[in-house]
PDB file of C-alpha atoms in Angstrom:
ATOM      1  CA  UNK A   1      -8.041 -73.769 -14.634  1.00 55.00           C
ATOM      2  CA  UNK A   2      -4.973 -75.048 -13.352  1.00 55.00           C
ATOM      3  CA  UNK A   3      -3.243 -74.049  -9.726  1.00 52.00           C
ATOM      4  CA  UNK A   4      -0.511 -72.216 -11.591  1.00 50.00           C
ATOM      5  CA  UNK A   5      -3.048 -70.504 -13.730  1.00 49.00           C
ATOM      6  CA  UNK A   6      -5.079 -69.062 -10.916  1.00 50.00           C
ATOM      7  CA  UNK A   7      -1.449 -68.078  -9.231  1.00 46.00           C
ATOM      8  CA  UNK A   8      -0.226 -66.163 -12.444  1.00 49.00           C
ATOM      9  CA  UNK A   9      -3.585 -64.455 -12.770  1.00 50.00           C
ATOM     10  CA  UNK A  10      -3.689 -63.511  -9.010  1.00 51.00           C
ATOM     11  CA  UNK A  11      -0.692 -62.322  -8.947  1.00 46.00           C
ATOM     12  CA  UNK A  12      -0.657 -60.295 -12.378  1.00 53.00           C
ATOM     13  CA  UNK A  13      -3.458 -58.437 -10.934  1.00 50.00           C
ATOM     14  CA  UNK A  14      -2.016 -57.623  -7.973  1.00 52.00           C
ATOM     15  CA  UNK A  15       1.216 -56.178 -10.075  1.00 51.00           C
ATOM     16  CA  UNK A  16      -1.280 -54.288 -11.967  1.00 50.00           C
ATOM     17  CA  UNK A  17      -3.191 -52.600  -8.582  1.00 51.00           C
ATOM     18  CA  UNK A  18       0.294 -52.056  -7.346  1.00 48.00           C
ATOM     19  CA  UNK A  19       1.538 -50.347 -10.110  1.00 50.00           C
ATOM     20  CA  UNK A  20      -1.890 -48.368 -10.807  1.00 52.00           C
ATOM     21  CA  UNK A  21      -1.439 -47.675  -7.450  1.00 54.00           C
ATOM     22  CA  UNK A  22       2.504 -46.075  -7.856  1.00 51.00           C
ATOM     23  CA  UNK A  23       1.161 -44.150 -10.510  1.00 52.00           C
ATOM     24  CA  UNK A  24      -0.902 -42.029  -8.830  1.00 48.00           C
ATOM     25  CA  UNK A  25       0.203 -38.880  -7.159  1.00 45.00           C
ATOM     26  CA  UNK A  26      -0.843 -37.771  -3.409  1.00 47.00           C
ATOM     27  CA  UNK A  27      -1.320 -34.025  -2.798  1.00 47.00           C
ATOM     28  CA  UNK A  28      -0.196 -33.489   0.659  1.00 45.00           C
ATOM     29  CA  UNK A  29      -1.308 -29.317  -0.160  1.00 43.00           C
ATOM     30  CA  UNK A  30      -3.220 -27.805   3.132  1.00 42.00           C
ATOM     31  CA  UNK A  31      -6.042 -26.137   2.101  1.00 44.00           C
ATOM     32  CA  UNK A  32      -5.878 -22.701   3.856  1.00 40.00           C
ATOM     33  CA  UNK A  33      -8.324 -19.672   4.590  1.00 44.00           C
ATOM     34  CA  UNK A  34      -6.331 -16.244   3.205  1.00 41.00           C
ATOM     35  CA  UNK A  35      -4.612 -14.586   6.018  1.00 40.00           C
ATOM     36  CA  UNK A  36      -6.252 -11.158   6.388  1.00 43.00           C
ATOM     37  CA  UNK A  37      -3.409  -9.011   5.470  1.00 39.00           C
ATOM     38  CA  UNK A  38      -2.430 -10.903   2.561  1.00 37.00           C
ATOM     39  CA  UNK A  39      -2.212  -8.323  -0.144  1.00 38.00           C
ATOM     40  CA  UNK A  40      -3.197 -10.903  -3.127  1.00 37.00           C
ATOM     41  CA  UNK A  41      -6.542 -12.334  -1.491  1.00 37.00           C
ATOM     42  CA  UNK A  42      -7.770  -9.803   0.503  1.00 36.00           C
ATOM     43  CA  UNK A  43      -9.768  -6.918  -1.585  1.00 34.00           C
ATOM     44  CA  UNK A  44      -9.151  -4.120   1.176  1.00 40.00           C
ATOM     45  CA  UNK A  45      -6.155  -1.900  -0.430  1.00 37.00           C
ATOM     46  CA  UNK A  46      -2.669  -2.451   1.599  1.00 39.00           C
ATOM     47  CA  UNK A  47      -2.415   0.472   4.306  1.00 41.00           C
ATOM     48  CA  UNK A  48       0.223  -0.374   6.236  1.00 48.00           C
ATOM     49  CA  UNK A  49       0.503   2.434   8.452  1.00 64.00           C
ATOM     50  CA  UNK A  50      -3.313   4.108   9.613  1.00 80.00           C
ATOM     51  CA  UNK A  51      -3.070   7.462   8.337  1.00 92.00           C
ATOM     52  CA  UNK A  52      -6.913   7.075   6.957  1.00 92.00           C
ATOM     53  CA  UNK A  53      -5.829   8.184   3.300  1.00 94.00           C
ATOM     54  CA  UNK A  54      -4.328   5.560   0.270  1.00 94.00           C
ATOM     55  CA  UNK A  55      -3.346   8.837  -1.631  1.00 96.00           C
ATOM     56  CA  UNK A  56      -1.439  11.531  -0.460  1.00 97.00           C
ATOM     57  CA  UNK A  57      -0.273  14.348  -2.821  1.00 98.00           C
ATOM     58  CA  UNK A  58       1.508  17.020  -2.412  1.00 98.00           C
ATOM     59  CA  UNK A  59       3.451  20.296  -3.750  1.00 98.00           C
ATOM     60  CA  UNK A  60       4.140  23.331  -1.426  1.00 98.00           C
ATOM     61  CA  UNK A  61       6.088  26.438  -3.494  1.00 98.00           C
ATOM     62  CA  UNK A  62       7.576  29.415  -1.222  1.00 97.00           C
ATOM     63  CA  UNK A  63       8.683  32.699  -2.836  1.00 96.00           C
ATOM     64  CA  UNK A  64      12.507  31.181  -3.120  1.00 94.00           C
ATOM     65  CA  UNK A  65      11.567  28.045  -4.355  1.00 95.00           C
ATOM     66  CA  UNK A  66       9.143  25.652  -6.443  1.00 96.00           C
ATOM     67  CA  UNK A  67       8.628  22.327  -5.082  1.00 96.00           C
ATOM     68  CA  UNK A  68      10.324  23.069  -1.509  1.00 98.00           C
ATOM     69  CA  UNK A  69       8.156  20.185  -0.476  1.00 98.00           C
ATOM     70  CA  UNK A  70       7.123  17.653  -2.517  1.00 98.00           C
ATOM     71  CA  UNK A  71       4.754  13.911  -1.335  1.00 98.00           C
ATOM     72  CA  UNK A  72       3.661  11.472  -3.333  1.00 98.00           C
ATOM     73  CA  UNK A  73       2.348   8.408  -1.525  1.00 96.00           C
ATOM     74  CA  UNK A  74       0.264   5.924  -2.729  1.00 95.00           C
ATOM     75  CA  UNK A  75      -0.938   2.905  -1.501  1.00 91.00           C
ATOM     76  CA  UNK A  76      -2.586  -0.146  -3.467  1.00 85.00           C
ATOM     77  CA  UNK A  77      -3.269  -3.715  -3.761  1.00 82.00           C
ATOM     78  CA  UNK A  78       0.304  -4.214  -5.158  1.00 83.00           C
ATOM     79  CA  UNK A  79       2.179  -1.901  -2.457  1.00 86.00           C
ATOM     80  CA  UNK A  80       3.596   1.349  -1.541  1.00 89.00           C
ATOM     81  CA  UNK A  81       4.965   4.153  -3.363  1.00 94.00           C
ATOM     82  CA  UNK A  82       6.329   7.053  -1.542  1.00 96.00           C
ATOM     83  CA  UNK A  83       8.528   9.801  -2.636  1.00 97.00           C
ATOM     84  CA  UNK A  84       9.441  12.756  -0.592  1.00 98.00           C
ATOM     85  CA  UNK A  85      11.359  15.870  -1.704  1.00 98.00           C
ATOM     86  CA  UNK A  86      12.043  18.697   1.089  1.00 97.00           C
ATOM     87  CA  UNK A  87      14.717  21.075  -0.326  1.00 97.00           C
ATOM     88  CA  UNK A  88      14.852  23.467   2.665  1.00 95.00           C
ATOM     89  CA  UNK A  89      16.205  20.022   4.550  1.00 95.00           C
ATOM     90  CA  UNK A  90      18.113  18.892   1.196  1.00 96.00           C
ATOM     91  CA  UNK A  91      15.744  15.531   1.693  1.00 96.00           C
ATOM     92  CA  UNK A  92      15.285  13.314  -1.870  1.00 97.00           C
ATOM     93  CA  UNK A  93      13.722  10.209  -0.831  1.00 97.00           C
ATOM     94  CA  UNK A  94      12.121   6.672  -1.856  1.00 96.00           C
ATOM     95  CA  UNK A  95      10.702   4.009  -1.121  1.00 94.00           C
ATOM     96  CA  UNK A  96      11.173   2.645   2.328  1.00 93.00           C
ATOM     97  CA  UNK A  97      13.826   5.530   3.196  1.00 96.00           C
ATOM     98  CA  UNK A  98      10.616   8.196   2.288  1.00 96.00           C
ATOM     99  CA  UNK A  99       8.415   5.958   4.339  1.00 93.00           C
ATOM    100  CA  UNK A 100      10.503   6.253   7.041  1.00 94.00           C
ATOM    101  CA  UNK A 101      10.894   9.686   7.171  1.00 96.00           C
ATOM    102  CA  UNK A 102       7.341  10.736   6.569  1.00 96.00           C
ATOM    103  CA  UNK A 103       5.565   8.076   8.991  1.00 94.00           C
ATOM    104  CA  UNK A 104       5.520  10.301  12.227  1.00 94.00           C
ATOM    105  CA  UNK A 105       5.123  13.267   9.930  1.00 95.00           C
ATOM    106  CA  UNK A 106       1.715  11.454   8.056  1.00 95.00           C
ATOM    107  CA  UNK A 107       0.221   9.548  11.234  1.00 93.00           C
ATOM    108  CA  UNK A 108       0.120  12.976  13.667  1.00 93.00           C
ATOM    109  CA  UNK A 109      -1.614  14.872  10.767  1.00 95.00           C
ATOM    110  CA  UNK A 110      -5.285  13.207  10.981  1.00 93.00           C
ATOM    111  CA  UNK A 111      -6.924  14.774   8.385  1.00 96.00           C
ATOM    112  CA  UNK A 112     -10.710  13.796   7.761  1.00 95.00           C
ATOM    113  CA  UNK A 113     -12.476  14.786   4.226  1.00 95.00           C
ATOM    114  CA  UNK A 114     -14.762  17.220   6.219  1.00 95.00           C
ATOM    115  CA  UNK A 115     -12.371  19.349   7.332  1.00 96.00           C
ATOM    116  CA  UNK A 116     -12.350  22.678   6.259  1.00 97.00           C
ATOM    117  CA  UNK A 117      -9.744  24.061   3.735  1.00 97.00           C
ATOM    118  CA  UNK A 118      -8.082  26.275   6.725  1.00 97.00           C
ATOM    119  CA  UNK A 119      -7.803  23.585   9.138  1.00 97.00           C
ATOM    120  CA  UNK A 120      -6.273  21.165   6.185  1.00 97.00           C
ATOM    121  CA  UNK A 121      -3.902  23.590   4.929  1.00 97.00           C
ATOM    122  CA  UNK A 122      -2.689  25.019   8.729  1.00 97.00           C
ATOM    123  CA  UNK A 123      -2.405  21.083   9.875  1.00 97.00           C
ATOM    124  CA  UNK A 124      -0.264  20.049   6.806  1.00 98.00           C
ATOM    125  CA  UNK A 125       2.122  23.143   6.473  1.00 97.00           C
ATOM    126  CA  UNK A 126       2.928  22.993  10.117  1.00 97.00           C
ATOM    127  CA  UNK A 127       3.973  19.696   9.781  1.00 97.00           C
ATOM    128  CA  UNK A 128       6.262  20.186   6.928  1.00 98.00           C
ATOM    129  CA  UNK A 129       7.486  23.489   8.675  1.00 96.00           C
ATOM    130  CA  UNK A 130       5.908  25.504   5.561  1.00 97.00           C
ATOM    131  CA  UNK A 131       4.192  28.191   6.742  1.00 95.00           C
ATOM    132  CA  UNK A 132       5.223  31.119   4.201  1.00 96.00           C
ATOM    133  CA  UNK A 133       4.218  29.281   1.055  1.00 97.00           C
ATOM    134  CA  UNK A 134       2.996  30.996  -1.686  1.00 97.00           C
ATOM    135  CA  UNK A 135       1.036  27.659  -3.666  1.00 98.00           C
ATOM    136  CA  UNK A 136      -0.162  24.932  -1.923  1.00 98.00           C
ATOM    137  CA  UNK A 137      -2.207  22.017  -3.772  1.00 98.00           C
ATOM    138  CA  UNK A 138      -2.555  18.823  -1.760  1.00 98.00           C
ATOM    139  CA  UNK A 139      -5.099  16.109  -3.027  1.00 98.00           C
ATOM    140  CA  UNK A 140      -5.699  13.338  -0.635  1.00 97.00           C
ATOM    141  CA  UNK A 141      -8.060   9.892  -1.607  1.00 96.00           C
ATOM    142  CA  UNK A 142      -9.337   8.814   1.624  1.00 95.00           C
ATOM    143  CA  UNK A 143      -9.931   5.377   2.661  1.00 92.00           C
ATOM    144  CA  UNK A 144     -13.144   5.362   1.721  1.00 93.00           C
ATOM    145  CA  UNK A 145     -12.582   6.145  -1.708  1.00 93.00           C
ATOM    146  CA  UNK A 146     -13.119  10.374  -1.036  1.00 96.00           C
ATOM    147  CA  UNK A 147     -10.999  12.691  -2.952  1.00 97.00           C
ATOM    148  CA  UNK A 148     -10.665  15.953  -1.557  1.00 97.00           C
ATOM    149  CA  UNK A 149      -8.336  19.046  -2.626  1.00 98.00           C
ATOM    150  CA  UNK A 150      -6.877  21.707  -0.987  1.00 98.00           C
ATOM    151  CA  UNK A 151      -5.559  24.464  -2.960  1.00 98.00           C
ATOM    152  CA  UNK A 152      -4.250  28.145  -1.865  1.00 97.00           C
ATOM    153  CA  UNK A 153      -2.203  30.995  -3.221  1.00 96.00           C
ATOM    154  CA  UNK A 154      -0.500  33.857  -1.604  1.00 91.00           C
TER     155      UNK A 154
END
């Protein structure tokens, strides 16, 4: 083999390792532990705000009115949903706005699935200033996965 052979053959292969070489693509990705609070990874259900309940429903009527309050909050891997309807205040909420407004109302209440149907009923009609009702149904899923309801007529 000739001197210019040898120098064509080097250097073809060395084009050829360079260009291999170009070819290939370098992940520069971070491989990350999930955060604890994000939603997508984490199994635990999304409770923003530590009320002890994902599920919190519902429906007082008084002798003038049907629905004078009305709560349905639900929390899950995908979010929030809150709605809050208090006719004696003319209140038709939302969303965050219904979050907003019921957050001091839903983290002072503390209800536990042993209470007892009194306690339950006295704690949450205080707090929505409904004490002359004449239905009440509330169904609450604790954290835990516990579903309790507390019902009353007048």
């Amino acid at each position: 083999m000739n001197k210019t052979t040898k120098w064509t053959a080097g250097l073809t292969l060395t084009a050829a390792m360079v260009l291999a070489g170009c070819n290939e693509t370098q992940d520069n990705t971070v491989e990350t532990e999930p955060s604890e609070s994000s939603p997508v990874e984490n199994s635990e259900l999304v409770t923003p705000n530590d009320y002890g309940f994902t599920k919190f429903d519902l429906s007082i009527d008084t002798a003038d009115e049907n629905d004078v309050i009305d709560v349905d909050y639900e929390a899950g891997r995908s979010g929030m949903e809150i709605e809050y309807t208090n006719k004696m205040e003319d209140i038709r909420l939302g969303g965050d706005e219904a979050g907003t407004q019921l957050d001091p109302i839903l983290t002072d209440l503390g209800l536990t699935p042993d209470m007892t149907k009194e306690d339950a009923i006295n704690k949450v009609a205080q707090a929505f200033g409904v004490m002359d009702y004449t239905d009440f149904e509330l169904e609450v899923e604790f954290e835990d996965g516990q579903e309790v309801e507390w019902n009353d007529k007048k």
